[in-house]
Amino acid sequence: MNAPNPMPEAPAAVAPITQDVLTIPRKLPEGGLRNLVGLTRDQLRDALIAAGTPEKQAKMRVGQIWQWIYHWGVRDFAAMTNLAKDYRALLAEHFEISVPEVVTRQVSADGTRKYLLRIAGGHEVEAVYIPEETRGTLCISSQVGCTLTCSFCHTGTQKLVRNLTAAEIVGQVMVARDDLGEWPVPGAPKDETRLVSNVVLMGMGEPLYNFDNVRDAMKVVMDGEGISLSRRRITLSTSGIVPEIARTAEEIGCLLAISFHATTDEVRDRLVPVNKKWNIATLLDALRDYPRLSNSERITFEYVMLKGVNDSDADAKRLVKLIAGIPAKINLIPFNEWPGAPYERSDWERIEAFADIVYKAGYASPIRTPRGEDIMAACGQLKSATERARKSRAEIASEAGL
């Protein structure tokens, strides 16, 4: 049935990511076969009809092809044995089933896996798989580089190149399933264990600046006849693109996480510059409606702990006052340092004191255990290999306004 085999184990847990020495074109290639990955059901139906599928058969064909691609993980039309041979030939003439190319795969000492993926045009993005006892979380990217310039984030030091397509977003999930050997085996007993049980849009890029592609990709991932992840297993992290927050509730309905990181506009302007456009008060007003609009449980406030910047008792007390009335939990993230970073991680005692204030105010305040630091896979560290280490500490500090 031609389901992809798991990739071989990496030879070394901390093998360096190799630099791409090719000249990288900045435009997507034109022409060629159309990729079926990432198309919604309606888009797939239209594409099949345009290629010569009789309209009366289109709905059935969508269901068959969808199951082959997203349930069985098949990449070759010839393996779609419940389709007539001449129809398989028609599909192969017009379409392809393509996912990003794995350039390197690194495995951390703690089991975290980081994938450097090459996409159309030669660009690179990173995705990270984090295994835990009760779940496996895949952190995926939505842009090459990032629209924003958050001063504590390694990705934010890389300029935006382009948005990822829906195919490239869904493709990251498919690549991880390939690597983990998670596609079902025909004839084998059904295995309900999900290795990729959760997806978080917390990789490279601001998802809400690529809304349409992210929405379409999540429709594919949530579809019950394929990858079949519940909307409650998907979390979208945004820095606070206020106009798109209500749309996220209405058109995606997944869980929401906010890169908050500060309790005053003065500090947040510096850490998360988009705050100058939509300040804390404006953002919180939009968030108060989100649980109602999406029937979501809680909003997660992400708060990176930066020594002497945002980690005081006064900050903790302001934080709980600001979010009063919003169903929420607060993820405290020890800062994951990267080469040239202009900040330091808060002392552990300070993080615990901050967490205690938040907890006593009635909010869950887990301290996120840094994962994959030895392979630069931790939160805020993702950055494509071709762009890594191109800026000096002085350049980064200057851009951060320090």
Tab-separated table of N, CA, C and O in Angstrom, residues 3-77:
chain	number	residue	atom	x	y	z
A	3	ALA	N	2.692	2.920	2.108
A	3	ALA	CA	2.793	3.894	3.193
A	3	ALA	C	4.255	4.127	3.482
A	3	ALA	O	5.071	3.207	3.415
A	4	PRO	N	4.665	5.371	3.762
A	4	PRO	CA	6.078	5.660	3.964
A	4	PRO	C	6.623	4.917	5.165
A	4	PRO	O	5.938	4.721	6.167
A	5	ASN	N	7.876	4.497	5.050
A	5	ASN	CA	8.544	3.851	6.176
A	5	ASN	C	9.102	4.893	7.124
A	5	ASN	O	9.466	5.992	6.702
A	6	PRO	N	9.205	4.564	8.420
A	6	PRO	CA	9.851	5.490	9.347
A	6	PRO	C	11.273	5.771	8.906
A	6	PRO	O	11.937	4.911	8.323
A	7	MET	N	11.751	6.987	9.170
A	7	MET	CA	13.116	7.327	8.800
A	7	MET	C	14.096	6.620	9.717
A	7	MET	O	13.782	6.329	10.860
A	8	PRO	N	15.307	6.338	9.252
A	8	PRO	CA	16.291	5.699	10.122
A	8	PRO	C	16.696	6.633	11.244
A	8	PRO	O	16.577	7.852	11.141
A	9	GLU	N	17.166	6.025	12.317
A	9	GLU	CA	17.624	6.824	13.453
A	9	GLU	C	18.776	7.731	13.032
A	9	GLU	O	19.615	7.352	12.211
A	10	ALA	N	18.810	8.932	13.584
A	10	ALA	CA	19.926	9.845	13.314
A	10	ALA	C	21.203	9.255	13.899
A	10	ALA	O	21.190	8.674	14.974
A	11	PRO	N	22.339	9.396	13.210
A	11	PRO	CA	23.567	8.792	13.696
A	11	PRO	C	24.073	9.405	14.988
A	11	PRO	O	24.755	8.763	15.754
A	12	ALA	N	23.763	10.667	15.217
A	12	ALA	CA	24.244	11.310	16.439
A	12	ALA	C	23.157	12.203	16.986
A	12	ALA	O	22.501	12.919	16.242
A	13	ALA	N	22.977	12.180	18.306
A	13	ALA	CA	21.876	12.922	18.922
A	13	ALA	C	22.027	14.418	18.742
A	13	ALA	O	21.065	15.148	18.711
A	14	VAL	N	23.264	14.878	18.653
A	14	VAL	CA	23.469	16.324	18.573
A	14	VAL	C	24.238	16.693	17.305
A	14	VAL	O	25.058	17.578	17.305
A	15	ALA	N	23.961	15.980	16.211
A	15	ALA	CA	24.618	16.310	14.951
A	15	ALA	C	24.290	17.738	14.553
A	15	ALA	O	23.160	18.176	14.702
A	16	PRO	N	25.283	18.491	14.064
A	16	PRO	CA	25.004	19.886	13.720
A	16	PRO	C	24.093	19.991	12.512
A	16	PRO	O	24.119	19.137	11.630
A	17	ILE	N	23.246	21.005	12.506
A	17	ILE	CA	22.444	21.289	11.316
A	17	ILE	C	23.382	21.886	10.273
A	17	ILE	O	24.131	22.817	10.550
A	18	THR	N	23.356	21.316	9.076
A	18	THR	CA	24.296	21.764	8.046
A	18	THR	C	23.788	23.015	7.352
A	18	THR	O	22.590	23.169	7.127
A	19	GLN	N	24.681	23.883	6.995
A	19	GLN	CA	24.308	25.091	6.266
A	19	GLN	C	23.926	24.734	4.836
A	19	GLN	O	24.552	23.869	4.212
A	20	ASP	N	22.920	25.374	4.313
A	20	ASP	CA	22.526	25.201	2.922
A	20	ASP	C	23.345	26.180	2.089
A	20	ASP	O	23.222	27.393	2.237
A	21	VAL	N	24.201	25.650	1.221
A	21	VAL	CA	25.100	26.534	0.471
A	21	VAL	C	24.538	26.889	-0.905
A	21	VAL	O	25.186	27.556	-1.686
A	22	LEU	N	23.320	26.421	-1.190
A	22	LEU	CA	22.716	26.752	-2.473
A	22	LEU	C	22.241	28.202	-2.494
A	22	LEU	O	21.929	28.775	-1.458
A	23	THR	N	22.172	28.782	-3.669
A	23	THR	CA	21.511	30.076	-3.811
A	23	THR	C	20.007	29.821	-3.695
A	23	THR	O	19.467	28.962	-4.387
A	24	ILE	N	19.349	30.557	-2.828
A	24	ILE	CA	17.942	30.265	-2.548
A	24	ILE	C	17.041	31.263	-3.271
A	24	ILE	O	17.053	32.451	-2.970
A	25	PRO	N	16.273	30.793	-4.255
A	25	PRO	CA	15.352	31.704	-4.938
A	25	PRO	C	14.241	32.145	-3.996
A	25	PRO	O	13.880	31.433	-3.081
A	26	ARG	N	13.715	33.334	-4.207
A	26	ARG	CA	12.713	33.891	-3.304
A	26	ARG	C	11.292	33.730	-3.825
A	26	ARG	O	10.358	34.171	-3.200
A	27	LYS	N	11.116	33.106	-4.995
A	27	LYS	CA	9.761	32.953	-5.528
A	27	LYS	C	9.376	31.479	-5.570
A	27	LYS	O	10.216	30.612	-5.782
A	28	LEU	N	8.090	31.232	-5.398
A	28	LEU	CA	7.592	29.869	-5.555
A	28	LEU	C	7.669	29.473	-7.028
A	28	LEU	O	7.447	30.304	-7.909
A	29	PRO	N	7.999	28.215	-7.315
A	29	PRO	CA	8.019	27.788	-8.720
A	29	PRO	C	6.617	27.812	-9.310
A	29	PRO	O	5.636	27.618	-8.603
A	30	GLU	N	6.541	28.067	-10.607
A	30	GLU	CA	5.242	28.124	-11.271
A	30	GLU	C	5.061	26.889	-12.158
A	30	GLU	O	6.025	26.296	-12.636
A	31	GLY	N	3.814	26.525	-12.390
A	31	GLY	CA	3.524	25.386	-13.248
A	31	GLY	C	3.766	24.077	-12.535
A	31	GLY	O	3.901	23.998	-11.330
A	32	GLY	N	3.823	22.993	-13.319
A	32	GLY	CA	4.051	21.678	-12.750
A	32	GLY	C	2.760	21.055	-12.246
A	32	GLY	O	1.669	21.604	-12.393
A	33	LEU	N	2.887	19.887	-11.613
A	33	LEU	CA	1.734	19.166	-11.094
A	33	LEU	C	1.174	19.877	-9.869
A	33	LEU	O	1.932	20.441	-9.072
A	34	ARG	N	-0.127	19.816	-9.693
A	34	ARG	CA	-0.750	20.446	-8.525
A	34	ARG	C	-0.691	19.487	-7.333
A	34	ARG	O	-1.050	18.312	-7.448
A	35	ASN	N	-0.258	19.996	-6.206
A	35	ASN	CA	-0.157	19.183	-5.000
A	35	ASN	C	-1.531	19.047	-4.348
A	35	ASN	O	-2.199	20.050	-4.084
A	36	LEU	N	-1.948	17.810	-4.066
A	36	LEU	CA	-3.244	17.606	-3.425
A	36	LEU	C	-3.194	17.813	-1.920
A	36	LEU	O	-4.230	18.026	-1.283
A	37	VAL	N	-2.015	17.742	-1.341
A	37	VAL	CA	-1.888	17.950	0.107
A	37	VAL	C	-2.294	19.383	0.450
A	37	VAL	O	-1.908	20.332	-0.236
A	38	GLY	N	-3.084	19.528	1.501
A	38	GLY	CA	-3.458	20.862	1.979
A	38	GLY	C	-4.720	21.424	1.363
A	38	GLY	O	-5.224	22.448	1.829
A	39	LEU	N	-5.246	20.769	0.333
A	39	LEU	CA	-6.516	21.235	-0.231
A	39	LEU	C	-7.656	20.838	0.698
A	39	LEU	O	-7.684	19.728	1.228
A	40	THR	N	-8.593	21.740	0.912
A	40	THR	CA	-9.803	21.371	1.652
A	40	THR	C	-10.632	20.431	0.778
A	40	THR	O	-10.365	20.270	-0.422
A	41	ARG	N	-11.661	19.834	1.354
A	41	ARG	CA	-12.513	18.927	0.555
A	41	ARG	C	-13.116	19.643	-0.655
A	41	ARG	O	-13.168	19.084	-1.755
A	42	ASP	N	-13.581	20.876	-0.446
A	42	ASP	CA	-14.183	21.624	-1.566
A	42	ASP	C	-13.142	21.921	-2.645
A	42	ASP	O	-13.420	21.817	-3.844
A	43	GLN	N	-11.941	22.305	-2.213
A	43	GLN	CA	-10.874	22.598	-3.180
A	43	GLN	C	-10.453	21.343	-3.931
A	43	GLN	O	-10.186	21.388	-5.138
A	44	LEU	N	-10.406	20.226	-3.222
A	44	LEU	CA	-10.035	18.961	-3.863
A	44	LEU	C	-11.095	18.556	-4.890
A	44	LEU	O	-10.767	18.126	-6.001
A	45	ARG	N	-12.351	18.735	-4.531
A	45	ARG	CA	-13.447	18.406	-5.467
A	45	ARG	C	-13.324	19.229	-6.746
A	45	ARG	O	-13.399	18.700	-7.852
A	46	ASP	N	-13.111	20.546	-6.575
A	46	ASP	CA	-12.991	21.421	-7.742
A	46	ASP	C	-11.804	21.022	-8.617
A	46	ASP	O	-11.890	21.034	-9.856
A	47	ALA	N	-10.690	20.655	-7.963
A	47	ALA	CA	-9.485	20.276	-8.710
A	47	ALA	C	-9.711	18.989	-9.495
A	47	ALA	O	-9.280	18.861	-10.655
A	48	LEU	N	-10.406	18.040	-8.891
A	48	LEU	CA	-10.664	16.771	-9.572
A	48	LEU	C	-11.580	16.963	-10.774
A	48	LEU	O	-11.370	16.382	-11.845
A	49	ILE	N	-12.615	17.796	-10.608
A	49	ILE	CA	-13.537	18.070	-11.715
A	49	ILE	C	-12.798	18.762	-12.858
A	49	ILE	O	-12.960	18.405	-14.040
A	50	ALA	N	-11.947	19.739	-12.510
A	50	ALA	CA	-11.176	20.455	-13.533
A	50	ALA	C	-10.249	19.516	-14.298
A	50	ALA	O	-9.931	19.756	-15.469
A	51	ALA	N	-9.811	18.430	-13.651
A	51	ALA	CA	-8.902	17.481	-14.303
A	51	ALA	C	-9.648	16.405	-15.102
A	51	ALA	O	-9.012	15.554	-15.734
A	52	GLY	N	-10.993	16.441	-15.065
A	52	GLY	CA	-11.757	15.504	-15.881
A	52	GLY	C	-12.587	14.496	-15.121
A	52	GLY	O	-13.197	13.609	-15.726
A	53	THR	N	-12.661	14.597	-13.804
A	53	THR	CA	-13.521	13.704	-13.019
A	53	THR	C	-14.987	14.087	-13.259
A	53	THR	O	-15.333	15.264	-13.112
A	54	PRO	N	-15.846	13.140	-13.640
A	54	PRO	CA	-17.275	13.477	-13.813
A	54	PRO	C	-17.848	14.049	-12.519
A	54	PRO	O	-17.561	13.558	-11.430
A	55	GLU	N	-18.653	15.077	-12.659
A	55	GLU	CA	-19.169	15.781	-11.488
A	55	GLU	C	-19.952	14.856	-10.551
A	55	GLU	O	-19.873	14.985	-9.333
A	56	LYS	N	-20.667	13.889	-11.123
A	56	LYS	CA	-21.458	12.980	-10.291
A	56	LYS	C	-20.580	12.066	-9.433
A	56	LYS	O	-21.019	11.552	-8.414
A	57	GLN	N	-19.343	11.852	-9.874
A	57	GLN	CA	-18.431	10.978	-9.133
A	57	GLN	C	-17.549	11.742	-8.145
A	57	GLN	O	-16.872	11.135	-7.308
A	58	ALA	N	-17.551	13.066	-8.247
A	58	ALA	CA	-16.531	13.858	-7.560
A	58	ALA	C	-16.544	13.674	-6.045
A	58	ALA	O	-15.495	13.513	-5.419
A	59	LYS	N	-17.741	13.666	-5.456
A	59	LYS	CA	-17.805	13.538	-3.994
A	59	LYS	C	-17.221	12.212	-3.522
A	59	LYS	O	-16.469	12.148	-2.547
A	60	MET	N	-17.563	11.131	-4.236
A	60	MET	CA	-17.034	9.817	-3.889
A	60	MET	C	-15.514	9.781	-4.040
A	60	MET	O	-14.795	9.258	-3.175
A	61	ARG	N	-15.020	10.360	-5.144
A	61	ARG	CA	-13.574	10.353	-5.396
A	61	ARG	C	-12.827	11.155	-4.326
A	61	ARG	O	-11.748	10.764	-3.886
A	62	VAL	N	-13.400	12.275	-3.895
A	62	VAL	CA	-12.785	13.065	-2.821
A	62	VAL	C	-12.624	12.193	-1.577
A	62	VAL	O	-11.547	12.154	-0.954
A	63	GLY	N	-13.677	11.478	-1.200
A	63	GLY	CA	-13.621	10.637	-0.013
A	63	GLY	C	-12.558	9.557	-0.115
A	63	GLY	O	-11.812	9.290	0.836
A	64	GLN	N	-12.474	8.920	-1.313
A	64	GLN	CA	-11.494	7.846	-1.502
A	64	GLN	C	-10.069	8.381	-1.434
A	64	GLN	O	-9.207	7.832	-0.720
A	65	ILE	N	-9.810	9.441	-2.174
A	65	ILE	CA	-8.440	9.989	-2.228
A	65	ILE	C	-8.046	10.548	-0.875
A	65	ILE	O	-6.904	10.388	-0.415
A	66	TRP	N	-8.985	11.212	-0.213
A	66	TRP	CA	-8.725	11.787	1.111
A	66	TRP	C	-8.249	10.700	2.086
A	66	TRP	O	-7.270	10.878	2.812
A	67	GLN	N	-8.944	9.564	2.062
A	67	GLN	CA	-8.580	8.497	2.991
A	67	GLN	C	-7.201	7.923	2.666
A	67	GLN	O	-6.402	7.646	3.567
A	68	TRP	N	-6.910	7.779	1.375
A	68	TRP	CA	-5.585	7.275	1.010
A	68	TRP	C	-4.479	8.213	1.490
A	68	TRP	O	-3.455	7.775	2.017
A	69	ILE	N	-4.659	9.498	1.318
A	69	ILE	CA	-3.603	10.455	1.665
A	69	ILE	C	-3.483	10.625	3.173
A	69	ILE	O	-2.372	10.563	3.738
A	70	TYR	N	-4.610	10.838	3.850
A	70	TYR	CA	-4.553	11.285	5.247
A	70	TYR	C	-4.805	10.192	6.280
A	70	TYR	O	-4.470	10.376	7.448
A	71	HIS	N	-5.410	9.061	5.862
A	71	HIS	CA	-5.553	7.952	6.813
A	71	HIS	C	-4.414	6.949	6.640
A	71	HIS	O	-3.772	6.561	7.614
A	72	TRP	N	-4.153	6.567	5.388
A	72	TRP	CA	-3.128	5.552	5.136
A	72	TRP	C	-1.744	6.139	4.900
A	72	TRP	O	-0.743	5.418	4.969
A	73	GLY	N	-1.668	7.435	4.591
A	73	GLY	CA	-0.350	8.049	4.364
A	73	GLY	C	0.276	7.693	3.026
A	73	GLY	O	1.488	7.766	2.854
A	74	VAL	N	-0.545	7.335	2.045
A	74	VAL	CA	-0.040	6.918	0.737
A	74	VAL	C	0.356	8.134	-0.110
A	74	VAL	O	-0.340	9.149	-0.107
A	75	ARG	N	1.482	8.017	-0.828
A	75	ARG	CA	1.965	9.132	-1.661
A	75	ARG	C	1.962	8.803	-3.156
A	75	ARG	O	2.368	9.631	-3.963
A	76	ASP	N	1.554	7.594	-3.501
A	76	ASP	CA	1.626	7.137	-4.889
A	76	ASP	C	0.216	6.759	-5.359
A	76	ASP	O	-0.430	5.892	-4.771
A	77	PHE	N	-0.245	7.406	-6.411
A	77	PHE	CA	-1.600	7.120	-6.912
A	77	PHE	C	-1.749	5.654	-7.318
A	77	PHE	O	-2.834	5.078	-7.199
